[in-house]
Short mmCIF file of C-alpha atoms in Angstrom, two decimals:
data_model
loop_
_atom_site.label_atom_id
_atom_site.label_comp_id
_atom_site.label_asym_id
_atom_site.label_seq_id
_atom_site.Cartn_x
_atom_site.Cartn_y
_atom_site.Cartn_z
CA MET A 1 18.32 18.29 94.13
CA VAL A 2 19.67 19.39 90.56
CA TYR A 3 17.35 21.87 88.77
CA THR A 4 17.85 24.93 86.18
CA PRO A 5 16.79 28.02 88.06
CA ASP A 6 14.63 30.50 85.64
CA VAL A 7 16.88 33.52 85.21
CA SER A 8 14.56 35.71 83.28
CA ARG A 9 13.17 37.05 86.68
CA PRO A 10 15.67 38.92 88.69
CA ILE A 11 15.17 37.80 92.38
CA ASP A 12 14.53 40.61 94.53
CA ARG A 13 16.98 39.78 97.79
CA SER A 14 16.28 43.57 99.23
CA ARG A 15 13.20 42.64 101.01
CA PRO A 16 12.27 38.86 103.03
CA ALA A 17 10.29 36.82 101.04
CA PRO A 18 6.47 37.02 102.81
CA ARG A 19 5.76 34.47 105.14
CA ARG A 20 2.33 32.96 103.98
CA PRO A 21 1.04 29.17 104.10
CA CYS A 22 1.01 27.58 101.13
CA LEU A 23 -2.46 25.85 99.99
CA ALA A 24 -1.73 25.96 96.23
CA VAL A 25 1.30 26.25 94.62
CA GLU A 26 1.82 27.59 90.96
CA PRO A 27 4.90 26.32 89.42
CA ARG A 28 6.88 28.93 87.63
CA ALA A 29 6.32 30.02 84.27
CA SER A 30 9.22 28.42 83.02
CA ALA A 31 9.07 25.21 81.63
CA ALA A 32 12.88 24.57 81.79
CA LEU A 33 13.49 23.64 85.18
CA THR A 34 14.75 20.27 84.85
CA PHE A 35 14.04 18.12 88.31
CA LYS A 36 16.18 15.10 89.23
CA PRO A 37 15.60 14.08 92.94
CA ASP A 38 17.86 13.09 95.21
CA GLU A 39 17.00 10.29 97.94
CA VAL A 40 16.46 13.17 100.43
CA ASP A 41 14.05 14.78 97.94
CA TRP A 42 12.23 11.30 97.67
CA LYS A 43 12.04 11.34 101.75
CA ILE A 44 10.77 14.63 101.77
CA LEU A 45 7.92 13.97 99.39
CA LYS A 46 7.25 10.80 100.81
CA GLU A 47 6.74 12.10 104.10
CA LEU A 48 4.63 15.13 102.65
CA GLN A 49 2.54 12.72 100.64
CA ASP A 50 1.80 11.04 104.15
CA ASP A 51 1.27 13.71 106.25
CA GLY A 52 0.89 17.15 104.33
CA ARG A 53 0.91 19.11 107.82
CA ILE A 54 3.85 17.64 109.12
CA THR A 55 5.68 20.26 110.41
CA ASN A 56 9.18 21.67 108.74
CA VAL A 57 11.08 20.16 112.08
CA GLU A 58 9.40 16.90 112.08
CA LEU A 59 9.87 16.88 108.46
CA SER A 60 14.28 17.89 108.50
CA ARG A 61 14.39 14.91 111.15
CA ARG A 62 12.78 12.16 109.14
CA ALA A 63 14.64 13.03 105.85
CA GLY A 64 17.92 13.55 107.91
CA ILE A 65 18.83 17.06 107.15
CA SER A 66 18.19 20.15 109.20
CA ALA A 67 15.26 22.34 109.13
CA PRO A 68 16.45 25.04 107.12
CA PRO A 69 17.65 23.56 104.04
CA CYS A 70 14.83 21.00 104.41
CA LEU A 71 12.50 24.08 104.19
CA ARG A 72 14.68 25.27 100.77
CA ARG A 73 14.43 21.90 99.49
CA VAL A 74 10.44 22.10 99.64
CA ARG A 75 10.19 25.72 99.08
CA ALA A 76 12.20 24.47 95.39
CA LEU A 77 10.02 20.88 95.20
CA GLU A 78 7.22 23.87 94.99
CA GLU A 79 8.81 26.07 92.58
CA ALA A 80 9.47 22.96 89.99
CA GLY A 81 5.47 22.03 89.92
CA VAL A 82 6.58 18.58 91.55
CA ILE A 83 4.60 19.58 94.82
CA GLU A 84 1.38 20.89 93.16
CA GLY A 85 -0.40 21.95 96.70
CA TYR A 86 -2.06 20.80 99.57
CA ARG A 87 -5.37 19.28 100.41
CA ALA A 88 -7.43 18.23 103.43
CA LEU A 89 -9.01 14.73 102.62
CA LEU A 90 -12.58 14.76 102.93
CA ASP A 91 -15.34 11.87 103.76
CA GLU A 92 -17.86 12.72 101.26
CA LYS A 93 -20.56 10.51 103.14
CA THR A 94 -20.03 12.05 106.53
CA LEU A 95 -20.60 15.27 104.81
CA GLY A 96 -23.86 13.90 103.10
CA TYR A 97 -22.50 13.08 99.68
CA GLU A 98 -24.33 9.43 99.62
CA LEU A 99 -23.56 8.62 95.89
CA THR A 100 -20.00 8.63 94.05
CA ALA A 101 -20.29 7.18 90.05
CA PHE A 102 -18.27 7.09 86.97
CA ALA A 103 -19.84 8.36 83.98
CA MET A 104 -18.10 7.25 80.45
CA VAL A 105 -18.49 10.03 78.09
CA SER A 106 -18.13 9.44 74.40
CA LEU A 107 -17.87 12.72 72.25
CA SER A 108 -19.44 13.45 68.83
CA SER A 109 -16.00 14.42 67.50
CA GLN A 110 -12.73 14.43 68.60
CA SER A 111 -11.50 17.70 67.46
CA GLU A 112 -9.73 20.34 69.62
CA ALA A 113 -12.45 22.54 69.45
CA ASP A 114 -14.83 19.60 71.15
CA LEU A 115 -12.57 18.41 73.76
CA SER A 116 -11.66 22.09 74.86
CA ALA A 117 -15.45 23.21 75.16
CA PHE A 118 -16.14 19.90 76.76
CA GLU A 119 -13.40 19.75 79.39
CA ALA A 120 -14.60 23.64 79.79
CA ALA A 121 -17.58 22.67 80.86
CA VAL A 122 -16.53 19.90 82.75
CA ALA A 123 -14.22 22.43 85.07
CA GLY A 124 -17.76 23.89 85.44
CA TRP A 125 -19.73 21.07 86.88
CA PRO A 126 -19.07 21.04 90.84
CA ILE A 127 -20.57 17.16 91.16
CA VAL A 128 -17.56 16.24 88.69
CA ARG A 129 -14.66 15.72 91.02
CA GLN A 130 -12.10 14.25 88.65
CA CYS A 131 -12.07 14.04 84.69
CA TRP A 132 -9.99 11.96 82.99
CA MET A 133 -9.15 11.32 78.81
CA LEU A 134 -9.09 8.20 78.02
CA SER A 135 -7.78 5.96 74.54
CA GLY A 136 -9.82 3.76 73.30
CA ASP A 137 -14.10 4.02 72.67
CA THR A 138 -14.54 6.25 75.98
CA ASP A 139 -13.23 9.76 75.45
CA PHE A 140 -13.47 10.56 79.20
CA VAL A 141 -14.45 9.21 82.68
CA LEU A 142 -15.59 11.54 84.96
CA ILE A 143 -15.88 10.60 88.70
CA CYS A 144 -18.53 12.31 90.21
CA VAL A 145 -19.71 12.93 94.10
CA ALA A 146 -23.75 13.39 94.58
CA ARG A 147 -25.60 13.75 97.52
CA ASP A 148 -27.85 10.81 96.56
CA LEU A 149 -29.28 9.51 92.96
CA LYS A 150 -31.60 11.78 92.09
CA SER A 151 -29.04 15.24 91.67
CA PHE A 152 -26.63 12.65 89.93
CA GLN A 153 -29.68 11.67 87.38
CA ASP A 154 -30.41 15.26 87.29
CA PHE A 155 -26.89 16.08 86.52
CA ILE A 156 -26.44 13.40 83.58
CA ILE A 157 -29.66 14.57 82.35
CA GLN A 158 -29.70 18.57 82.36
CA SER A 159 -26.13 18.76 82.03
CA LEU A 160 -23.84 16.33 80.59
CA THR A 161 -26.08 14.52 78.05
CA ARG A 162 -27.13 18.62 76.62
CA HIS A 163 -23.80 19.45 76.14
CA PRO A 164 -23.02 19.78 72.25
CA SER A 165 -20.48 17.70 72.10
CA VAL A 166 -21.66 14.54 73.84
CA ALA A 167 -22.77 11.88 71.89
CA GLY A 168 -23.19 8.74 74.53
CA VAL A 169 -22.81 8.34 78.46
CA LYS A 170 -22.46 5.13 80.66
CA THR A 171 -22.83 5.34 83.79
CA ALA A 172 -21.50 2.66 87.18
CA LEU A 173 -22.68 3.42 90.80
CA THR A 174 -20.01 2.46 92.90
CA ILE A 175 -20.82 -0.12 95.83
CA LYS A 176 -17.84 0.71 97.75
CA ALA A 177 -14.38 1.99 97.51
CA SER A 178 -11.56 -0.64 98.29
CA LYS A 179 -8.45 1.54 97.79
CA ARG A 180 -8.74 5.26 97.29
CA GLU A 181 -5.27 6.81 97.16
CA ALA A 182 -4.52 9.92 95.69
CA MET A 183 -0.66 9.68 95.75
CA VAL A 184 2.01 9.00 93.85
CA PRO A 185 3.52 5.49 94.16
CA MET A 186 6.87 5.87 95.96
CA GLU A 187 9.34 3.12 94.54
CA ALA A 188 11.59 0.67 96.43
CA GLY A 189 14.78 2.89 97.37
CA ARG A 190 13.25 6.51 96.53
CA GLY A 191 12.66 7.34 99.93
CA ALA A 192 10.12 4.59 100.37
#
């Protein structure tokens, strides 16, 4: 892996780095890091995508390197912002969330102020699990998870359509998920 370190912040090597679990990773403020993964990095990324709870010892074995350099590489991938965080995948139906739906949203204008205001509102709506800005007639698609049809309908009527930037909403209820992968596809020859 080749990267340009952020030299604007000196590293204090007089005390050891704190040992804490990495639940969410904040990339360094410097956008100057240039990430060029090698084959070992791709192997590490693939294994972590497949199992985010893998031990460093097992990860290093699968990547074909010893444990200390493997841990250094993982930390470098975290600092570079390649690894954004670690999460558990939950089954929403088991937890009582029976409905997954898509809401296609058209805004009254695409001004920066309207886009920002809408995105800020979306950030505060727990029912919205993903928000994607689109090109074309639809400005945003929201992926929503709700306990039932009534709670989704309440969200649409009481929150989404009342937002001042929203000009129109079309919804689609899902029947089933044939494929649900939140992972980056690993290309052949890149640790796959």
